[in-house]
Tab-separated table of C-alpha atoms and ligand atoms in Angstrom:
chain	number	residue	atom	x	y	z
A	1	UNK	CA	-6.501	208.094	185.108
A	2	UNK	CA	-5.806	204.709	187.794
A	3	UNK	CA	-8.258	202.854	185.579
A	4	UNK	CA	-6.174	203.860	182.272
A	5	UNK	CA	-2.830	202.630	184.237
A	6	UNK	CA	-4.877	199.269	184.833
A	7	UNK	CA	-6.064	199.127	181.094
A	8	UNK	CA	-2.546	199.640	180.190
A	9	UNK	CA	-0.798	197.097	182.263
A	10	UNK	CA	-3.674	194.323	180.991
A	11	UNK	CA	-2.951	195.415	177.353
A	12	UNK	CA	0.783	194.934	177.974
A	13	UNK	CA	0.366	191.649	179.686
A	14	UNK	CA	-1.744	190.333	176.663
A	15	UNK	CA	0.741	191.609	174.076
A	16	UNK	CA	3.611	189.838	175.800
A	17	UNK	CA	1.558	186.669	176.239
A	18	UNK	CA	0.856	186.600	172.415
A	19	UNK	CA	4.601	187.116	171.796
A	20	UNK	CA	5.483	184.494	174.138
A	21	UNK	CA	2.869	182.250	172.707
A	22	UNK	CA	4.480	182.971	168.769
A	23	UNK	CA	7.997	181.708	170.102
A	24	UNK	CA	7.034	179.140	171.928
A	25	UNK	CA	4.804	178.287	168.283
A	26	UNK	CA	8.276	179.267	166.465
A	27	UNK	CA	10.341	176.800	168.806
A	28	UNK	CA	7.963	173.931	169.083
A	29	UNK	CA	8.200	174.220	164.762
A	30	UNK	CA	12.144	174.422	164.700
A	31	UNK	CA	12.358	171.457	166.978
A	32	UNK	CA	10.060	169.251	164.667
A	33	UNK	CA	12.095	170.167	161.241
A	34	UNK	CA	15.007	169.380	163.317
A	35	UNK	CA	14.071	166.031	164.378
A	36	UNK	CA	12.345	165.295	161.259
A	37	UNK	CA	15.269	165.870	159.175
A	38	UNK	CA	17.583	163.809	161.583
A	39	UNK	CA	14.652	161.093	161.178
A	40	UNK	CA	14.989	160.921	157.314
A	41	UNK	CA	18.333	160.564	157.517
A	42	UNK	CA	18.371	157.559	159.721
A	43	UNK	CA	15.185	156.265	157.530
A	44	UNK	CA	16.285	157.117	153.925
A	45	UNK	CA	13.675	154.542	153.110
A	46	UNK	CA	11.282	156.754	154.218
A	47	UNK	CA	12.251	159.765	152.465
A	48	UNK	CA	11.169	160.200	149.245
A	49	UNK	CA	14.368	162.534	147.930
A	50	UNK	CA	17.346	160.089	149.155
A	51	UNK	CA	18.505	158.462	146.468
A	52	UNK	CA	17.429	154.586	146.218
A	53	UNK	CA	19.891	151.830	147.947
A	54	UNK	CA	18.461	148.222	147.842
A	55	UNK	CA	20.275	147.656	150.781
A	56	UNK	CA	17.933	149.707	152.803
A	57	UNK	CA	14.796	147.996	154.304
A	58	UNK	CA	11.741	148.484	152.463
A	59	UNK	CA	10.253	151.886	153.589
A	60	UNK	CA	7.394	154.185	152.411
A	61	UNK	CA	9.431	155.620	149.800
A	62	UNK	CA	10.837	152.677	148.588
A	63	UNK	CA	8.219	151.687	146.016
A	64	UNK	CA	7.690	155.031	144.350
A	65	UNK	CA	11.244	155.456	143.925
A	66	UNK	CA	11.275	152.047	142.144
A	67	UNK	CA	8.700	152.630	139.780
A	68	UNK	CA	10.239	156.437	139.410
A	69	UNK	CA	13.388	154.213	137.778
A	70	UNK	CA	11.052	153.127	134.902
A	71	UNK	CA	12.272	151.888	131.975
A	72	UNK	CA	15.431	154.203	132.188
A	73	UNK	CA	18.262	151.434	132.272
A	74	UNK	CA	20.822	154.123	132.921
A	75	UNK	CA	19.281	155.070	136.597
A	76	UNK	CA	18.731	151.563	137.102
A	77	UNK	CA	22.076	150.344	136.749
A	78	UNK	CA	23.133	153.326	138.572
A	79	UNK	CA	21.043	152.044	141.464
A	80	UNK	CA	22.669	148.532	141.313
A	81	UNK	CA	26.054	150.312	141.473
A	82	UNK	CA	25.019	152.336	144.245
A	83	UNK	CA	23.570	149.038	146.536
A	84	UNK	CA	26.739	147.276	145.576
A	85	UNK	CA	25.002	144.755	143.745
A	86	UNK	CA	27.364	142.868	141.507
A	87	UNK	CA	26.056	142.427	137.553
A	88	UNK	CA	26.900	141.956	134.061
A	89	UNK	CA	25.603	144.083	130.926
A	90	UNK	CA	25.124	142.248	127.792
A	91	UNK	CA	24.785	143.609	124.539
A	92	UNK	CA	21.355	144.314	123.113
A	93	UNK	CA	19.492	141.956	121.166
A	94	UNK	CA	16.108	141.290	118.972
A	95	UNK	CA	13.966	143.696	117.139
A	96	UNK	CA	10.507	145.210	117.206
A	97	UNK	CA	8.256	144.038	119.893
A	98	UNK	CA	10.639	141.663	121.004
A	99	UNK	CA	13.863	144.229	121.321
A	100	UNK	CA	15.992	143.768	124.194
A	101	UNK	CA	18.165	146.786	124.669
A	102	UNK	CA	18.400	146.136	128.236
A	103	UNK	CA	20.115	142.524	129.168
A	104	UNK	CA	21.278	142.857	132.753
A	105	UNK	CA	22.991	139.450	134.602
A	106	UNK	CA	22.668	139.870	138.699
A	107	UNK	CA	25.718	138.010	139.576
A	108	UNK	CA	24.171	136.333	142.368
A	109	UNK	CA	20.553	135.921	141.324
A	110	UNK	CA	20.321	131.863	142.276
A	111	UNK	CA	18.327	131.416	139.389
A	112	UNK	CA	18.435	128.002	137.634
A	113	UNK	CA	18.896	126.795	135.020
A	114	UNK	CA	21.614	128.877	133.798
A	115	UNK	CA	21.482	132.817	135.328
A	116	UNK	CA	19.244	134.106	132.365
A	117	UNK	CA	19.598	137.946	131.512
A	118	UNK	CA	16.172	140.188	132.263
A	119	UNK	CA	15.694	143.625	132.116
A	120	UNK	CA	17.576	145.923	134.824
A	121	UNK	CA	14.230	146.423	136.615
A	122	UNK	CA	13.316	142.900	136.805
A	123	UNK	CA	16.938	142.337	138.484
A	124	UNK	CA	16.311	144.790	140.987
A	125	UNK	CA	13.010	143.280	141.562
A	126	UNK	CA	14.561	139.944	141.930
A	127	UNK	CA	17.183	141.017	143.716
A	128	UNK	CA	15.034	142.792	146.299
A	129	UNK	CA	12.865	139.583	146.674
A	130	UNK	CA	15.865	137.675	147.268
A	131	UNK	CA	17.514	139.658	149.969
A	132	UNK	CA	14.423	141.204	151.920
A	133	UNK	CA	11.807	138.151	151.409
A	134	UNK	CA	13.017	134.845	150.111
A	135	UNK	CA	15.911	134.553	152.565
A	136	UNK	CA	14.862	136.270	155.695
A	137	UNK	CA	11.555	133.670	155.037
A	138	UNK	CA	13.418	130.578	154.330
A	139	UNK	CA	15.405	131.420	157.994
A	140	UNK	CA	12.330	131.840	159.563
A	141	UNK	CA	10.445	129.431	158.251
A	142	UNK	CA	12.646	126.507	157.887
A	143	UNK	CA	16.101	127.823	159.483
A	144	UNK	CA	17.857	127.393	156.100
A	145	UNK	CA	18.992	129.517	153.356
A	146	UNK	CA	17.594	129.318	149.694
A	147	UNK	CA	20.472	127.709	147.886
A	148	UNK	CA	18.351	127.813	144.197
A	149	UNK	CA	15.529	129.285	142.660
A	150	UNK	CA	14.113	127.591	139.881
A	151	UNK	CA	12.398	129.383	136.602
A	152	UNK	CA	10.387	128.436	134.086
A	153	UNK	CA	11.954	131.238	131.517
A	154	UNK	CA	12.759	134.864	131.185
A	155	UNK	CA	12.953	135.700	127.363
A	156	UNK	CA	10.083	134.699	125.432
A	157	UNK	CA	9.143	136.488	121.853
A	158	UNK	CA	5.385	136.062	122.300
A	159	UNK	CA	2.140	137.875	122.962
A	160	UNK	CA	0.478	137.201	125.940
A	161	UNK	CA	-0.858	132.941	126.667
A	162	UNK	CA	1.035	132.173	123.411
A	163	UNK	CA	-1.575	134.096	121.242
A	164	UNK	CA	-1.421	134.963	117.997
A	165	UNK	CA	-2.659	138.661	118.130
A	166	UNK	CA	-3.331	141.013	120.919
A	167	UNK	CA	-0.753	142.657	123.524
A	168	UNK	CA	2.382	141.401	123.977
A	169	UNK	CA	3.890	139.756	126.906
A	170	UNK	CA	6.960	141.183	129.183
A	171	UNK	CA	8.395	138.028	128.374
A	172	UNK	CA	8.964	139.277	125.001
A	173	UNK	CA	11.438	142.147	126.200
A	174	UNK	CA	12.852	140.036	129.209
A	175	UNK	CA	11.024	141.987	131.783
A	176	UNK	CA	9.512	139.211	133.056
A	177	UNK	CA	10.541	135.877	134.883
A	178	UNK	CA	8.485	132.826	135.743
A	179	UNK	CA	9.351	131.162	139.292
A	180	UNK	CA	8.384	127.340	139.706
A	181	UNK	CA	10.374	126.641	143.148
A	182	UNK	CA	12.713	126.686	145.497
A	183	UNK	CA	15.721	124.474	146.431
A	184	UNK	CA	17.124	125.044	150.355
A	185	UNK	CA	20.821	124.317	151.512
A	186	UNK	CA	19.783	121.243	152.828
A	187	UNK	CA	18.100	119.885	149.530
A	188	UNK	CA	14.523	120.496	150.285
A	189	UNK	CA	12.334	121.616	147.456
A	190	UNK	CA	9.663	123.835	147.415
A	191	UNK	CA	7.341	123.815	144.427
A	192	UNK	CA	4.494	126.255	143.584
A	193	UNK	CA	2.655	123.333	141.562
A	194	UNK	CA	3.146	120.792	144.481
A	195	UNK	CA	3.093	122.667	147.938
A	196	UNK	CA	0.783	126.043	147.293
A	197	UNK	CA	-2.344	124.612	148.947
A	198	UNK	CA	-0.725	121.918	151.395
A	199	UNK	CA	-1.974	123.721	154.514
A	200	UNK	CA	1.764	123.744	156.173
A	201	UNK	CA	5.293	125.228	156.391
A	202	UNK	CA	6.020	125.377	152.434
A	203	UNK	CA	2.409	126.734	151.576
A	204	UNK	CA	2.854	129.430	153.738
A	205	UNK	CA	6.005	130.234	153.013
A	206	UNK	CA	4.633	130.469	149.260
A	207	UNK	CA	2.127	132.759	149.820
A	208	UNK	CA	4.246	135.264	151.932
A	209	UNK	CA	6.804	135.474	149.561
A	210	UNK	CA	4.039	135.853	147.032
A	211	UNK	CA	2.566	138.809	149.056
A	212	UNK	CA	6.060	140.479	149.699
A	213	UNK	CA	7.057	140.384	145.751
A	214	UNK	CA	3.908	142.663	145.183
A	215	UNK	CA	5.742	145.428	146.704
A	216	UNK	CA	8.928	145.020	144.425
A	217	UNK	CA	7.259	143.939	141.029
A	218	UNK	CA	4.579	145.878	138.635
A	219	UNK	CA	2.902	142.708	138.234
A	220	UNK	CA	2.262	139.483	140.676
A	221	UNK	CA	0.465	136.377	139.298
A	222	UNK	CA	0.448	133.264	141.131
A	223	UNK	CA	-2.007	130.328	141.113
A	224	UNK	CA	-4.690	132.210	143.147
A	225	UNK	CA	-5.275	133.921	139.763
A	226	UNK	CA	-5.931	131.557	137.106
A	227	UNK	CA	-4.935	127.780	135.924
A	228	UNK	CA	-2.239	128.742	133.673
A	229	UNK	CA	-0.329	129.939	136.595
A	230	UNK	CA	-0.914	126.577	138.898
A	231	UNK	CA	2.683	125.949	138.877
A	232	UNK	CA	4.231	129.108	138.796
A	233	UNK	CA	4.674	132.941	139.601
A	234	UNK	CA	4.889	135.048	137.095
A	235	UNK	CA	6.765	138.305	138.126
A	236	UNK	CA	7.193	141.387	135.785
A	237	UNK	CA	8.225	144.895	135.898
A	238	UNK	CA	5.516	146.253	133.450
A	239	UNK	CA	4.998	149.707	134.074
A	240	UNK	CA	1.661	150.466	135.307
A	241	UNK	CA	-0.280	153.130	137.377
A	242	UNK	CA	-1.525	150.400	139.941
A	243	UNK	CA	0.699	146.920	140.549
A	244	UNK	CA	-1.212	143.746	140.018
A	245	UNK	CA	-0.941	141.456	142.764
A	246	UNK	CA	-2.979	138.265	142.825
B	1	LIG	ZN1	5.501	135.018	132.937
């Protein structure tokens, strides 16, 4: 009889212990969920379900959200509006391979000459590049803001490398921009052609902003890629499974 009572006591203790362990595990799990939820609320850039806001710092989920816009012009313009980025919309233009149903102009793109219209995804890339890369890098390296960005063109109804056949360039729909250099607020110029390999601050600035652009554009081609790009960065928003960054 005594032996039975001891056994019962032991099995009760084990039962209680198992129950406690479960309760603790449940509590730990619940606190992780609550903490995780609070953390994602504070870091929407890392939350794949939070709507994209270009004012947020770049995070783990930023690139997939940018890619998800694809060529959905309405969704893209909604992102600009939500992010309080000023822009204008021009009427569609062109036809066939060079049709431009989406002509968006960023009010403060700093692009010169003119302020060319481009697709909304390209405009988003440019805005992000300016705010999250070019301006902070210029402040850090030179203590100056970027006053203007020199471009070599956005829209050009042509095939790749101007060939008579083959794939059309992203420039044919205004989904690309070629960047030749930058002017700082004190008038200092930084040129892809002259300063890419200068071994100094300008060259460092150029390779840093080239690298940064790879998280914001589908394609980035620089002087590292080939001689055709010795004097400019080609940036486009071609829809690809993997970005091109060279
Ligand atoms: Zn180009």
